[in-house]
């Protein structure tokens, strides 16, 4: 009897871990934090209560809580039309879309919106470590 309960508990905790991991993504948070140095000239991470997690530039929107958020929806930021159109079409940042976008924002928006003339105001392209940055952003976001 004792053994059965232990086994059931083990299964339950495994299941919880799997859910947590799928949300946090497959990347390495510490590596992602370093990689974020490439982003902070344009992006800050500032919590809703004003806590500065990363001081950064204003060329791009605040990336606090960006994962799970509708694309192009940070209040007060002046987005390009294509990113707003993608959000209106249903784009919500998850690991797959984030990884694809940061590698080549303009190409991603062309594909997602189906508009070959789609443009991106973000010209930067990340070549490696996209999953790490994703996991880092989840880790400093509101849901973690
Ligand atoms: C040279 C400035 C610059 C750099 C560097 C940069 N970005 Fe951006 N980013 C922007 C701008 C500008 C936008 C708004 C794009 C638009 O409106 O088309 C943006 C938008 C985004 C968005 C979409 C936000 C939303 O609200 O939907 C994400 C996600 C993002 N950037 C992630 C990153 C990450 C991660 C890095 C570092 C690997 C990075 N960016 C580096 C300028 C930059």
XYZ file of N, CA and C and ligand atoms in Angstrom:
475
model
N 0.832 -1.206 0.000
C 0.000 0.000 0.000
C 0.868 1.258 0.000
N 1.812 1.303 0.948
C 2.724 2.446 1.019
C 3.423 2.669 -0.322
N 3.837 1.533 -0.900
C 4.593 1.592 -2.145
C 3.749 2.208 -3.270
N 2.467 1.797 -3.249
C 1.564 2.298 -4.303
C 1.432 3.815 -4.221
N 1.292 4.300 -2.988
C 1.144 5.749 -2.812
C 2.411 6.462 -3.285
N 3.555 5.915 -2.892
C 4.823 6.517 -3.308
C 4.901 6.564 -4.831
N 4.480 5.480 -5.464
C 4.547 5.425 -6.923
C 3.614 6.471 -7.537
N 2.422 6.573 -6.956
C 1.451 7.538 -7.478
C 1.991 8.960 -7.325
N 2.595 9.226 -6.177
C 3.164 10.556 -5.939
C 4.282 10.846 -6.934
N 5.105 9.839 -7.186
C 6.219 10.024 -8.117
C 5.691 10.391 -9.500
N 4.633 9.694 -9.913
C 4.049 9.984 -11.233
C 3.503 11.402 -11.260
N 2.796 11.777 -10.183
C 2.204 13.110 -10.128
C 3.284 14.186 -10.204
N 4.390 13.992 -9.483
C 5.414 15.033 -9.486
C 6.126 15.082 -10.833
N 6.254 13.932 -11.477
C 6.840 13.926 -12.830
C 5.978 14.752 -13.775
N 4.670 14.565 -13.646
C 3.748 15.277 -14.533
C 3.870 16.781 -14.305
N 3.980 17.200 -13.051
C 4.105 18.635 -12.749
C 5.383 19.200 -13.360
N 6.478 18.448 -13.221
C 7.750 18.906 -13.777
C 7.628 19.100 -15.284
N 6.965 18.146 -15.933
C 6.844 18.219 -17.396
C 6.106 19.492 -17.798
N 5.045 19.829 -17.070
C 4.271 21.035 -17.407
C 5.145 22.273 -17.209
N 5.833 22.325 -16.068
C 6.680 23.490 -15.784
C 7.742 23.645 -16.860
N 8.332 22.535 -17.263
C 9.385 22.622 -18.265
C 8.869 23.069 -19.624
N 7.685 22.601 -19.965
C 7.196 22.962 -21.299
C 6.921 24.462 -21.353
N 6.506 25.044 -20.229
C 6.255 26.480 -20.221
C 7.569 27.263 -20.239
N 8.535 26.791 -19.424
C 9.807 27.500 -19.326
C 10.644 27.317 -20.585
N 10.286 26.362 -21.410
C 11.000 26.155 -22.656
C 12.199 25.259 -22.480
N 12.938 25.077 -23.568
C 14.014 24.094 -23.575
C 15.375 24.733 -23.355
N 15.394 26.053 -23.133
C 16.678 26.753 -23.081
C 17.301 26.830 -21.701
N 18.474 27.461 -21.668
C 19.279 27.615 -20.464
C 19.143 29.079 -20.014
N 18.520 29.271 -18.837
C 18.199 30.619 -18.362
C 19.461 31.487 -18.204
N 20.526 30.909 -17.628
C 21.748 31.697 -17.399
C 22.380 32.119 -18.727
N 22.395 31.214 -19.684
C 22.933 31.556 -21.008
C 22.065 32.623 -21.668
N 20.752 32.505 -21.463
C 19.817 33.469 -22.047
C 19.992 34.863 -21.463
N 20.312 34.917 -20.168
C 20.530 36.210 -19.517
C 21.722 36.916 -20.163
N 22.778 36.167 -20.434
C 23.954 36.737 -21.112
C 23.611 37.176 -22.524
N 22.883 36.308 -23.216
C 22.507 36.589 -24.596
C 21.655 37.859 -24.676
N 20.912 38.128 -23.607
C 20.028 39.298 -23.603
C 20.820 40.603 -23.694
N 22.132 40.547 -23.411
C 22.979 41.734 -23.602
C 22.865 42.287 -25.018
N 22.558 41.391 -25.966
C 22.414 41.831 -27.363
C 21.099 42.561 -27.591
N 20.182 42.408 -26.694
C 18.842 42.980 -26.879
C 18.673 44.298 -26.132
N 19.471 44.504 -25.071
C 19.113 45.588 -24.161
C 19.443 46.985 -24.667
N 20.200 47.078 -25.751
C 20.350 48.417 -26.315
C 18.986 48.945 -26.772
N 18.083 48.052 -27.108
C 16.753 48.463 -27.590
C 15.599 48.081 -26.671
N 15.802 47.089 -25.817
C 14.687 46.593 -24.991
C 15.039 46.620 -23.510
N 14.140 47.126 -22.703
C 14.265 46.992 -21.252
C 13.351 45.871 -20.781
N 13.575 45.428 -19.543
C 12.624 44.514 -18.894
C 12.249 45.180 -17.579
N 11.074 45.755 -17.539
C 10.618 46.490 -16.358
C 9.242 45.968 -15.955
N 9.154 45.463 -14.722
C 7.901 44.890 -14.222
C 6.813 45.951 -14.103
N 5.578 45.495 -13.989
C 4.427 46.399 -13.917
C 4.521 47.357 -12.720
N 5.177 46.899 -11.652
C 5.310 47.770 -10.476
C 6.532 48.700 -10.580
N 7.176 48.710 -11.756
C 8.282 49.633 -11.977
C 9.654 49.059 -11.663
N 9.722 47.825 -11.140
C 11.013 47.204 -10.838
C 11.815 47.009 -12.121
N 13.031 47.539 -12.133
C 13.875 47.395 -13.325
C 14.646 46.085 -13.257
N 14.233 45.110 -14.040
C 14.926 43.817 -14.073
C 16.155 43.964 -14.969
N 15.984 44.631 -16.089
C 17.111 44.985 -16.960
C 16.874 46.408 -17.465
N 17.857 47.260 -17.225
C 17.780 48.617 -17.785
C 18.085 48.522 -19.271
N 17.327 49.172 -20.089
C 17.584 49.065 -21.516
C 17.025 50.234 -22.276
N 17.232 50.176 -23.585
C 16.813 51.263 -24.462
C 15.323 51.273 -24.737
N 14.897 52.283 -25.456
C 13.474 52.461 -25.756
C 13.152 52.304 -27.241
N 14.138 51.863 -28.016
C 13.880 51.669 -29.448
C 12.840 50.574 -29.658
N 12.873 49.566 -28.795
C 11.899 48.470 -28.855
C 11.048 48.475 -27.599
N 9.954 47.691 -27.604
C 9.058 47.666 -26.434
C 9.686 46.974 -25.223
N 9.168 47.293 -24.043
C 9.514 46.614 -22.794
C 9.155 45.121 -22.963
N 10.106 44.224 -22.669
C 9.846 42.797 -22.888
C 9.394 42.067 -21.618
N 8.988 42.816 -20.594
C 8.464 42.150 -19.394
C 7.135 41.454 -19.739
N 7.060 40.155 -19.430
C 5.804 39.431 -19.645
C 5.452 39.234 -21.106
N 6.459 39.321 -21.975
C 6.181 39.254 -23.414
C 5.694 37.870 -23.838
N 6.198 36.830 -23.145
C 5.792 35.476 -23.517
C 4.362 35.234 -23.027
N 3.519 34.800 -23.952
C 2.111 34.608 -23.618
C 1.276 35.845 -23.916
N 1.945 36.895 -24.406
C 1.261 38.154 -24.709
C 0.988 38.229 -26.219
N -0.081 38.899 -26.570
C -0.402 39.137 -27.979
C 0.686 40.009 -28.594
N 1.133 39.660 -29.784
C 2.180 40.428 -30.452
C 1.715 41.867 -30.699
N 2.644 42.803 -30.539
C 2.354 44.194 -30.856
C 1.383 44.857 -29.905
N 1.378 44.439 -28.624
C 0.348 44.963 -27.714
C 0.881 45.655 -26.456
N 2.188 45.962 -26.404
C 2.688 46.694 -25.232
C 2.212 48.148 -25.339
N 1.495 48.580 -24.311
C 0.876 49.898 -24.346
C 1.910 51.016 -24.508
N 1.604 51.961 -25.339
C 2.447 53.128 -25.488
C 3.592 52.957 -26.465
N 3.768 51.735 -27.005
C 4.853 51.565 -27.962
C 4.314 51.714 -29.386
N 5.098 52.407 -30.191
C 4.689 52.701 -31.556
C 5.191 51.622 -32.520
N 4.403 50.562 -32.665
C 4.799 49.409 -33.493
C 4.664 49.680 -34.983
N 5.359 48.862 -35.747
C 5.137 48.830 -37.187
C 3.804 48.139 -37.483
N 3.220 48.473 -38.628
C 1.891 47.935 -38.968
C 1.885 46.409 -39.061
N 2.980 45.818 -39.558
C 2.960 44.373 -39.808
C 2.892 43.573 -38.519
N 3.610 44.043 -37.491
C 3.582 43.320 -36.212
C 2.197 43.444 -35.564
N 1.595 44.613 -35.679
C 0.240 44.805 -35.153
C -0.734 43.902 -35.914
N -0.563 43.829 -37.236
C -1.436 42.969 -38.055
C -1.294 41.511 -37.626
N -0.059 41.092 -37.329
C 0.173 39.702 -36.911
C -0.556 39.429 -35.594
N -0.489 40.372 -34.655
C -1.191 40.218 -33.387
C -2.703 40.126 -33.606
N -3.193 40.949 -34.516
C -4.637 40.930 -34.788
C -5.050 39.625 -35.450
N -4.093 39.012 -36.138
C -4.370 37.719 -36.786
C -4.269 36.568 -35.785
N -3.864 36.871 -34.546
C -3.854 35.828 -33.517
C -2.479 35.457 -32.987
N -1.450 36.210 -33.395
C -0.108 35.855 -32.916
C 0.064 36.180 -31.431
N 0.331 35.133 -30.657
C 0.645 35.246 -29.225
C 2.008 34.602 -29.068
N 2.951 35.295 -28.421
C 4.324 34.786 -28.352
C 4.414 33.516 -27.515
N 4.842 32.441 -28.183
C 5.190 31.207 -27.482
C 6.596 30.839 -27.943
N 7.093 29.689 -27.515
C 8.491 29.386 -27.829
C 8.727 29.323 -29.347
N 7.839 28.642 -30.060
C 8.061 28.454 -31.499
C 8.060 29.790 -32.246
N 7.057 30.639 -31.952
C 6.975 31.897 -32.699
C 8.104 32.844 -32.288
N 8.446 32.860 -30.999
C 9.535 33.728 -30.527
C 10.857 33.349 -31.199
N 11.154 32.045 -31.203
C 12.414 31.561 -31.786
C 12.487 31.926 -33.275
N 11.385 31.769 -33.967
C 11.373 32.083 -35.398
C 11.517 33.591 -35.627
N 10.795 34.383 -34.831
C 10.786 35.838 -35.013
C 12.170 36.448 -34.795
N 12.819 36.114 -33.670
C 14.078 36.799 -33.362
C 15.206 36.399 -34.324
N 15.029 35.308 -35.046
C 16.050 34.930 -36.033
C 15.968 35.811 -37.269
N 14.759 36.231 -37.604
C 14.566 37.071 -38.788
C 13.160 37.675 -38.746
N 13.032 38.814 -38.012
C 11.686 39.382 -37.816
C 10.925 39.655 -39.121
N 11.586 40.228 -40.115
C 10.862 40.586 -41.343
C 10.378 39.327 -42.067
N 11.245 38.325 -42.163
C 10.858 37.084 -42.848
C 9.710 36.407 -42.102
N 9.808 36.433 -40.763
C 8.743 35.822 -39.961
C 7.412 36.517 -40.221
N 7.427 37.866 -40.239
C 6.170 38.611 -40.414
C 5.588 38.408 -41.813
N 6.462 38.307 -42.813
C 5.982 38.029 -44.175
C 5.231 36.711 -44.197
N 5.853 35.700 -43.566
C 5.243 34.380 -43.580
C 3.957 34.376 -42.758
N 4.012 34.970 -41.570
C 2.852 34.886 -40.673
C 1.649 35.647 -41.231
N 1.899 36.821 -41.775
C 0.770 37.632 -42.262
C 0.376 37.256 -43.691
N 1.259 36.550 -44.385
C 0.985 36.210 -45.775
C 1.136 37.410 -46.697
N 1.743 38.476 -46.172
C 1.912 39.710 -46.945
C 3.391 39.823 -47.326
N 3.692 39.692 -48.582
C 5.096 39.685 -49.013
C 5.748 41.059 -48.837
N 4.911 42.076 -48.600
C 5.449 43.413 -48.363
C 5.585 43.737 -46.876
N 5.365 42.743 -45.997
C 5.434 42.997 -44.552
C 6.814 43.499 -44.167
N 6.838 44.450 -43.227
C 8.112 45.042 -42.787
C 8.214 44.934 -41.275
N 9.465 44.963 -40.798
C 9.683 44.927 -39.354
C 10.475 46.148 -38.930
N 10.102 46.725 -37.794
C 10.904 47.823 -37.237
C 12.098 47.286 -36.473
N 12.114 45.968 -36.213
C 13.275 45.359 -35.557
C 14.159 44.767 -36.639
N 15.345 45.355 -36.798
C 16.244 44.906 -37.864
C 17.232 43.862 -37.349
N 17.343 43.762 -36.023
C 18.307 42.844 -35.417
C 17.897 41.388 -35.665
N 18.916 40.525 -35.904
C 18.644 39.087 -36.060
C 19.527 38.316 -35.106
N 18.926 37.461 -34.314
C 19.688 36.631 -33.379
C 20.009 35.313 -34.075
N 21.290 34.933 -34.054
C 21.705 33.747 -34.814
C 21.703 32.467 -34.002
N 21.916 32.611 -32.698
C 21.936 31.398 -31.856
C 21.463 31.742 -30.450
N 21.058 30.700 -29.722
C 20.638 30.917 -28.335
C 19.227 31.465 -28.184
N 18.407 31.326 -29.251
C 17.040 31.850 -29.177
C 16.248 31.176 -28.057
N 16.416 29.847 -27.909
C 15.682 29.103 -26.866
C 16.130 29.561 -25.478
N 17.432 29.896 -25.359
C 17.942 30.345 -24.063
C 17.315 31.690 -23.682
N 17.237 32.595 -24.643
C 16.632 33.904 -24.357
C 15.150 33.736 -24.018
N 14.488 32.839 -24.722
C 13.075 32.547 -24.431
C 12.918 32.130 -22.968
N 13.721 31.152 -22.546
C 13.601 30.634 -21.177
C 13.948 31.716 -20.157
N 14.914 32.562 -20.494
C 15.267 33.678 -19.613
C 14.075 34.631 -19.453
N 13.441 34.978 -20.562
C 12.308 35.915 -20.497
C 11.150 35.320 -19.700
N 10.915 34.000 -19.839
C 9.878 33.360 -19.028
C 10.262 33.462 -17.550
N 11.555 33.235 -17.268
C 12.000 33.174 -15.869
C 11.877 34.526 -15.161
N 11.986 35.619 -15.887
C 11.848 36.939 -15.254
C 10.437 37.511 -15.438
N 9.571 36.736 -16.096
C 8.211 37.209 -16.369
C 7.284 37.005 -15.185
N 6.039 37.441 -15.314
C 5.112 37.404 -14.188
C 4.641 35.997 -13.808
N 4.699 35.048 -14.728
C 4.108 33.725 -14.422
C 5.075 32.818 -13.683
N 6.351 33.206 -13.566
C 7.305 32.231 -13.022
C 7.297 32.253 -11.489
C 18.254 47.578 -32.801
C 17.187 47.516 -31.844
C 16.702 46.135 -31.411
C 17.437 45.071 -30.947
C 18.949 44.971 -30.768
C 16.480 44.046 -30.609
N 15.199 44.461 -30.877
Fe 13.486 43.418 -30.535
N 12.381 44.950 -31.308
C 12.898 46.151 -31.753
C 11.825 46.968 -32.284
C 11.959 48.360 -32.855
C 10.649 46.188 -32.152
C 9.237 46.557 -32.656
C 9.106 45.884 -34.022
C 7.966 46.363 -34.889
O 7.148 47.186 -34.440
O 7.894 45.905 -36.042
C 11.038 44.931 -31.528
C 10.149 43.917 -31.201
C 10.489 42.752 -30.528
C 9.561 41.739 -30.111
C 8.058 41.765 -30.304
C 7.462 42.526 -29.143
C 5.955 42.646 -29.114
O 5.493 43.476 -28.327
O 5.245 41.955 -29.838
C 10.276 40.770 -29.483
C 9.731 39.494 -28.883
C 11.657 41.192 -29.519
N 11.755 42.392 -30.163
C 12.696 40.483 -28.957
C 14.034 40.840 -29.058
C 15.120 40.062 -28.493
C 14.943 38.791 -27.693
C 16.267 40.706 -28.821
C 17.691 40.274 -28.529
C 18.046 38.949 -28.992
C 15.917 41.906 -29.571
N 14.556 41.943 -29.680
C 16.825 42.826 -30.059
C 14.220 46.555 -31.713
C 15.290 45.737 -31.360
